[in-house]
XYZ file of C-alpha atoms in Angstrom:
453
model
C -12.588 -29.705 -44.173
C -9.579 -28.490 -42.196
C -11.886 -26.193 -40.223
C -14.043 -29.165 -39.206
C -10.971 -31.077 -38.013
C -9.736 -28.095 -36.032
C -13.080 -27.543 -34.311
C -13.281 -31.258 -33.518
C -9.841 -31.162 -31.938
C -10.765 -27.984 -30.067
C -13.742 -29.858 -28.584
C -11.592 -32.875 -27.670
C -8.877 -30.708 -26.172
C -11.362 -29.301 -23.667
C -11.385 -32.723 -22.058
C -8.006 -34.213 -22.989
C -5.416 -31.533 -23.835
C -2.592 -34.047 -23.445
C -3.696 -35.722 -26.676
C -2.029 -32.955 -28.681
C 0.783 -34.996 -30.204
C -1.463 -37.682 -31.702
C -3.818 -35.000 -33.011
C -0.902 -33.233 -34.659
C -0.018 -36.450 -36.460
C -3.615 -36.827 -37.681
C -3.605 -33.354 -39.244
C -0.185 -34.065 -40.762
C 0.587 -30.344 -41.073
C 3.597 -28.219 -40.185
C 3.997 -26.866 -36.658
C 3.975 -23.267 -37.899
C 0.776 -23.768 -39.895
C -0.921 -25.442 -36.932
C 0.185 -22.608 -34.638
C -1.594 -20.055 -36.807
C -4.724 -22.168 -37.189
C -5.099 -22.972 -33.514
C -4.477 -19.427 -32.392
C -7.355 -18.324 -34.634
C -9.818 -20.810 -33.186
C -8.780 -20.857 -29.517
C -7.806 -24.527 -29.485
C -5.018 -26.425 -27.818
C -2.275 -24.643 -29.755
C -3.038 -21.602 -27.588
C -1.956 -23.664 -24.609
C 1.234 -24.674 -26.421
C 1.943 -21.056 -27.328
C 1.312 -20.013 -23.729
C 3.868 -22.569 -22.605
C 6.420 -21.354 -25.140
C 5.947 -17.757 -24.022
C 6.383 -18.643 -20.355
C 9.572 -20.544 -21.161
C 10.863 -17.657 -23.270
C 10.249 -15.224 -20.378
C 12.076 -17.512 -17.962
C 15.021 -17.930 -20.349
C 15.451 -14.157 -20.550
C 15.862 -13.928 -16.779
C 17.945 -17.058 -16.127
C 21.381 -15.704 -16.982
C 23.401 -18.242 -14.989
C 21.928 -21.381 -16.490
C 22.029 -19.571 -19.833
C 25.819 -19.372 -19.506
C 26.016 -23.047 -18.510
C 23.807 -23.884 -21.478
C 26.251 -22.143 -23.813
C 29.093 -24.251 -22.404
C 27.070 -27.473 -22.614
C 26.009 -26.737 -26.199
C 29.656 -26.550 -27.255
C 31.132 -29.335 -25.116
C 28.214 -31.848 -25.134
C 29.217 -33.377 -21.749
C 25.999 -35.424 -21.549
C 26.136 -36.932 -25.024
C 24.750 -40.459 -25.004
C 23.298 -40.292 -21.488
C 19.662 -40.433 -20.401
C 18.270 -38.262 -17.612
C 15.013 -39.073 -15.795
C 13.401 -36.186 -13.946
C 10.594 -35.647 -11.432
C 10.291 -31.920 -10.789
C 7.545 -29.308 -10.646
C 6.919 -28.904 -14.358
C 6.752 -25.188 -15.044
C 8.700 -22.663 -17.089
C 11.934 -22.580 -15.070
C 12.065 -26.371 -15.095
C 11.690 -26.326 -18.877
C 14.823 -24.186 -19.117
C 16.738 -26.827 -17.149
C 15.367 -29.543 -19.471
C 16.490 -27.601 -22.547
C 19.927 -27.049 -21.012
C 20.423 -30.780 -20.437
C 19.254 -31.560 -23.959
C 21.638 -28.984 -25.401
C 24.349 -30.793 -23.444
C 23.517 -33.980 -25.330
C 21.174 -35.701 -22.858
C 18.035 -37.639 -23.706
C 15.466 -36.405 -21.146
C 12.206 -37.843 -19.784
C 10.302 -35.786 -17.219
C 7.156 -35.774 -15.110
C 5.841 -33.795 -12.170
C 6.802 -34.388 -8.554
C 3.449 -33.264 -7.156
C -0.045 -33.979 -8.530
C -1.118 -30.324 -8.517
C 2.058 -28.366 -9.301
C 2.452 -29.027 -13.028
C 1.464 -26.296 -15.485
C -0.294 -27.883 -18.432
C 0.720 -25.226 -20.946
C 4.405 -25.781 -20.179
C 3.928 -29.559 -20.339
C 2.275 -29.208 -23.736
C 5.104 -26.990 -24.978
C 7.682 -29.575 -23.890
C 5.763 -32.318 -25.679
C 5.541 -30.078 -28.743
C 9.356 -29.898 -28.700
C 9.425 -33.696 -28.888
C 10.452 -34.133 -25.242
C 9.129 -37.117 -23.282
C 6.962 -35.262 -20.760
C 4.292 -37.139 -18.791
C 3.076 -34.438 -16.399
C -0.501 -33.215 -16.093
C -2.094 -31.042 -13.445
C -4.596 -32.755 -11.177
C -3.355 -36.316 -11.550
C -4.861 -39.047 -9.428
C -2.431 -41.064 -7.311
C -2.584 -43.871 -9.881
C -1.839 -41.483 -12.752
C 0.963 -39.843 -10.773
C 2.810 -43.106 -10.162
C 2.123 -44.276 -13.702
C 3.877 -41.145 -14.978
C 6.841 -41.725 -12.641
C 7.132 -45.254 -13.977
C 7.032 -43.999 -17.572
C 10.070 -41.835 -16.789
C 11.845 -44.900 -15.412
C 10.792 -46.918 -18.476
C 13.196 -44.712 -20.448
C 15.996 -46.446 -18.470
C 17.779 -43.277 -17.324
C 21.437 -43.149 -16.338
C 20.971 -40.179 -13.998
C 17.986 -39.095 -11.904
C 16.957 -35.547 -10.944
C 14.389 -35.741 -8.159
C 12.340 -33.391 -5.991
C 10.903 -35.194 -2.983
C 12.664 -38.476 -3.883
C 9.656 -40.357 -5.308
C 11.670 -41.590 -8.312
C 14.466 -42.685 -5.998
C 12.019 -44.595 -3.787
C 10.490 -46.368 -6.780
C 13.998 -47.453 -7.768
C 14.461 -48.920 -4.302
C 11.051 -50.602 -4.371
C 9.209 -52.024 -7.347
C 11.896 -50.930 -9.866
C 14.962 -52.358 -8.068
C 16.225 -54.139 -11.169
C 16.663 -50.781 -12.880
C 18.526 -49.279 -9.903
C 21.699 -51.166 -10.890
C 21.880 -49.059 -14.078
C 21.643 -45.706 -12.271
C 24.951 -43.816 -12.077
C 23.576 -41.398 -9.487
C 20.875 -38.917 -8.627
C 20.519 -35.342 -7.462
C 17.823 -34.308 -4.988
C 16.290 -30.841 -4.938
C 14.472 -30.408 -1.642
C 14.771 -30.768 2.134
C 12.031 -33.384 2.429
C 13.709 -35.653 -0.106
C 17.148 -35.305 1.493
C 15.781 -36.199 4.937
C 14.373 -39.432 3.520
C 17.453 -40.277 1.432
C 19.794 -39.739 4.383
C 17.654 -42.190 6.347
C 18.231 -44.695 3.534
C 21.974 -44.047 3.655
C 22.057 -44.573 7.419
C 20.240 -47.905 7.023
C 22.732 -48.961 4.334
C 20.068 -49.491 1.654
C 20.959 -46.669 -0.750
C 21.827 -48.227 -4.117
C 23.589 -45.313 -5.841
C 25.220 -41.981 -4.957
C 23.015 -38.929 -4.492
C 24.084 -35.289 -4.798
C 22.408 -33.159 -2.135
C 21.588 -30.070 -4.195
C 19.262 -28.787 -1.472
C 22.186 -27.996 0.819
C 24.287 -26.235 -1.789
C 24.814 -22.679 -0.532
C 23.537 -21.229 -3.799
C 20.371 -23.243 -3.259
C 19.209 -23.103 0.365
C 20.421 -19.588 1.183
C 18.408 -18.182 -1.714
C 15.851 -20.709 -3.007
C 14.659 -21.834 0.422
C 14.792 -18.435 2.086
C 14.024 -15.780 -0.541
C 12.277 -18.083 -2.999
C 9.942 -19.795 -0.538
C 9.406 -16.570 1.370
C 8.202 -14.630 -1.647
C 6.388 -17.409 -3.503
C 4.463 -18.641 -0.459
C 2.967 -15.229 0.073
C 2.333 -14.866 -3.634
C 0.238 -18.056 -3.531
C -1.627 -16.996 -0.385
C -2.400 -13.528 -1.715
C -3.568 -14.855 -5.088
C -5.861 -17.324 -3.321
C -7.362 -15.032 -0.704
C -6.928 -11.400 -1.829
C -6.649 -10.543 1.866
C -4.707 -7.889 3.751
C -1.824 -9.321 5.777
C -0.940 -6.216 7.788
C -2.120 -6.508 11.394
C -2.861 -10.216 11.215
C -1.225 -12.856 13.407
C 0.689 -15.297 11.224
C 1.874 -18.599 12.677
C 4.872 -20.088 10.864
C 5.540 -23.734 11.741
C 9.238 -24.489 11.319
C 12.156 -22.057 11.321
C 14.462 -23.702 8.844
C 15.515 -21.688 5.832
C 12.034 -21.883 4.300
C 10.369 -20.843 7.552
C 12.840 -17.989 7.950
C 11.907 -16.659 4.527
C 8.163 -16.951 5.156
C 8.437 -15.233 8.551
C 10.644 -12.465 7.158
C 8.201 -11.678 4.355
C 5.220 -11.844 6.746
C 6.924 -9.258 8.949
C 7.558 -7.104 5.883
C 3.846 -7.255 5.039
C 3.005 -5.929 8.496
C 1.975 -9.175 10.199
C 2.615 -10.117 13.797
C 4.603 -13.341 13.486
C 4.576 -16.341 15.806
C 7.006 -19.210 15.203
C 6.591 -22.794 16.382
C 9.626 -25.084 16.519
C 10.945 -28.364 17.958
C 14.633 -27.465 17.571
C 16.186 -25.438 20.404
C 18.737 -23.627 18.228
C 16.227 -22.611 15.576
C 13.753 -21.506 18.226
C 16.466 -19.338 19.787
C 17.257 -17.860 16.370
C 13.594 -16.968 15.877
C 13.513 -15.219 19.256
C 16.667 -13.250 18.423
C 15.143 -12.340 15.032
C 12.302 -10.665 16.902
C 9.522 -13.242 16.642
C 7.336 -14.762 19.339
C 8.024 -18.464 19.866
C 5.577 -20.883 21.484
C 4.140 -24.398 21.068
C 1.457 -24.952 18.435
C -1.063 -25.716 21.203
C -0.795 -22.059 22.260
C -0.261 -20.535 18.826
C -3.347 -22.289 17.455
C -5.540 -20.095 19.702
C -4.012 -16.879 18.381
C -3.297 -17.211 14.670
C -5.246 -15.781 11.763
C -3.062 -17.490 9.151
C -1.089 -20.715 9.663
C 1.740 -21.775 7.335
C 3.590 -25.077 7.717
C 7.144 -25.524 6.421
C 8.684 -28.380 8.404
C 8.916 -31.422 6.109
C 7.142 -33.512 8.765
C 3.588 -34.806 9.220
C 0.842 -33.829 11.685
C 2.135 -30.350 12.434
C -1.476 -29.176 12.634
C -3.948 -31.760 13.932
C -7.484 -31.898 15.342
C -6.428 -30.561 18.746
C -5.034 -27.433 17.091
C -7.966 -27.030 14.679
C -10.414 -27.090 17.606
C -8.505 -24.180 19.160
C -8.583 -21.974 16.073
C -10.542 -18.797 15.521
C -13.470 -18.572 13.135
C -12.018 -17.757 9.720
C -8.520 -19.154 10.316
C -6.592 -19.835 7.107
C -4.341 -22.892 6.710
C -1.567 -23.146 4.112
C 1.356 -25.503 3.558
C 4.741 -24.869 1.950
C 6.223 -28.280 2.711
C 6.703 -30.762 -0.111
C 3.944 -33.230 0.838
C 0.358 -32.568 1.910
C 0.778 -34.235 5.293
C 1.799 -31.307 7.481
C -1.816 -30.242 7.968
C -3.779 -33.348 8.963
C -6.533 -33.132 6.350
C -8.360 -36.324 7.488
C -8.671 -34.724 10.945
C -10.041 -31.569 9.356
C -12.590 -33.570 7.378
C -13.690 -35.578 10.416
C -14.329 -32.399 12.401
C -16.346 -30.748 9.619
C -20.093 -30.804 9.057
C -19.740 -29.621 5.455
C -17.021 -28.788 2.946
C -17.196 -26.473 -0.061
C -14.915 -24.506 -2.355
C -15.515 -20.795 -1.855
C -12.786 -19.442 -4.166
C -10.347 -21.036 -6.550
C -8.006 -22.999 -4.328
C -9.830 -22.077 -1.095
C -11.807 -24.836 0.639
C -14.135 -23.961 3.506
C -14.548 -26.466 6.343
C -17.631 -25.774 8.462
C -17.034 -27.131 11.957
C -20.407 -25.941 13.260
C -19.179 -23.291 15.660
C -16.687 -21.845 13.178
C -15.240 -22.119 9.707
C -11.604 -22.658 8.729
C -10.149 -22.382 5.256
C -7.575 -24.674 3.631
C -5.575 -23.341 0.695
C -4.463 -25.411 -2.310
C -5.789 -28.680 -0.815
C -2.927 -28.593 1.685
C -0.337 -28.983 -1.053
C 2.501 -26.579 -1.882
C 0.651 -23.272 -1.850
C 3.374 -21.468 -3.781
C 3.124 -23.855 -6.757
C -0.529 -24.887 -6.660
C -1.797 -21.322 -6.210
C 1.111 -19.518 -7.863
C 4.047 -19.890 -10.234
C 6.521 -21.205 -7.689
C 9.807 -19.574 -6.807
C 10.939 -16.410 -8.596
C 12.805 -16.981 -11.852
C 16.112 -15.452 -10.726
C 16.228 -17.712 -7.652
C 15.581 -20.902 -9.607
C 18.284 -19.765 -12.015
C 20.793 -20.736 -9.330
C 19.049 -23.887 -8.085
C 18.661 -25.345 -11.564
C 22.223 -24.375 -12.439
C 23.236 -26.510 -9.453
C 21.163 -29.346 -10.900
C 22.685 -29.028 -14.363
C 26.199 -29.096 -12.897
C 25.280 -32.062 -10.667
C 24.287 -34.196 -13.657
C 27.605 -33.488 -15.371
C 29.474 -34.213 -12.121
C 27.718 -37.570 -11.709
C 28.432 -38.584 -15.308
C 32.120 -37.743 -14.923
C 32.674 -39.068 -11.385
C 30.159 -41.867 -10.697
C 32.808 -44.585 -10.727
C 34.607 -42.885 -7.823
C 31.480 -42.227 -5.757
C 30.111 -44.576 -3.109
C 26.436 -45.164 -2.411
C 26.216 -42.125 -0.146
C 24.765 -38.628 -0.025
C 27.259 -35.972 -1.171
C 27.101 -32.211 -0.995
C 27.509 -30.409 -4.300
C 31.274 -29.797 -4.588
C 32.231 -26.369 -3.255
C 33.920 -25.314 -6.504
C 30.666 -25.868 -8.423
C 28.638 -24.048 -5.768
C 30.986 -21.063 -5.964
C 31.032 -21.194 -9.770
C 27.258 -20.635 -9.730
C 27.657 -17.742 -7.268
C 30.352 -16.216 -9.475
C 28.165 -16.409 -12.571
C 25.236 -14.942 -10.648
C 27.260 -11.946 -9.491
C 28.532 -11.406 -13.032
C 24.975 -11.516 -14.369
C 24.018 -8.819 -11.842
C 26.994 -6.627 -12.717
C 28.456 -7.004 -9.216
C 32.224 -7.110 -8.690
C 34.050 -8.198 -5.522
C 37.567 -7.916 -4.095
C 40.288 -10.522 -4.614
C 42.817 -11.610 -1.995
C 46.414 -10.657 -2.665
C 49.051 -13.374 -2.523
C 50.275 -11.911 0.779
C 46.758 -12.085 2.219
C 46.445 -15.705 1.134
C 49.774 -16.539 2.811
C 48.682 -14.794 6.004
C 45.448 -16.755 6.193
C 47.250 -20.079 5.667
C 50.247 -19.471 7.958
C 49.707 -20.539 11.558
C 53.070 -19.082 12.593
C 51.925 -15.471 12.381
C 50.261 -14.483 15.617
C 49.622 -11.216 17.434
């Protein structure tokens, strides 16, 4: 009889794996017993186990947040507070969730991008009893429904990536915004939008700009995006990069990392920019710099990382070579104008997992990961050790908001320098790296304007 129930659930899980919790209640068996049964029959428990194993692997390599978790477990600084999160739901994110819970928080989470969630990790979080509403491949309606479910938990603090939760709180969920102590924002795109809100005077609560913490952008944006973007592209295409012309749109910290790794793979790199200083930096770093109108005629692979829309449009697509590959590492799928690409095409088909071919008649171009974040849709996102720092910044931001919200205005704040440096200190310790310390005399010299030549 149990076997029949298991096989029935296995069949159902093929179509609706997110039904696991209600199915578990129907069987009314222990988690351990279910784990053994499902692993024998290849059902949904395999997905749960996969999620647990991914999380375990991440935990082993996230030494910094592991230290913060130890502190939070003892001190319980978040006891009695609710945290609502919209992040890419994968293993590193789960470690942040567990850290906040160990600190006493009640957490509700969903994805911040319809295609970046990993279902096995989501199932593992739900198996732990955590309110997790993410699912890979959500429709727009499902995506916003999940965001609203997070807000239905009436959080005190928000952790956002791309600011969709924050925008909902300033739109259809304004009544709830009065309850919010503050938020922390993970990425460049979200900060650009939130700063625009601050400048217009409409921001309803303080926001910690985690993106511009030094232990975030110098490492996450540069080394994380650089490595993970190419990981996603290589997994999707299985192509050789050496000798190809790679066009990187945007030379912020993400673009720097992508260009640097492209150069390391043997590519000839072209950078497009709108900012004079960044363009000059790219030139001095040894890259060609030109407008996209010119670069579009030369590139074999195009990667956008600007945070803005219409970086690649129909005029550029018309210029491209047969076989050009388009990828995006910006938060939203607006950098490559996909409606333009569709209008120009005579037919569209998927030729590999995550690779869509657009036949323009005289040539074919290939879009990776539906124009969404190629590093998360086609890969596992940033390396574990990089996100160790970024998510440590997030964990510290939540505690800072809880302890200081009454003193904060409705503005965007950088993560306090002492917290930023605390994360760097823990990271160095975890790597076994020691540094020098200033002597008291050296400190006096640096602070005394009277001592000259």
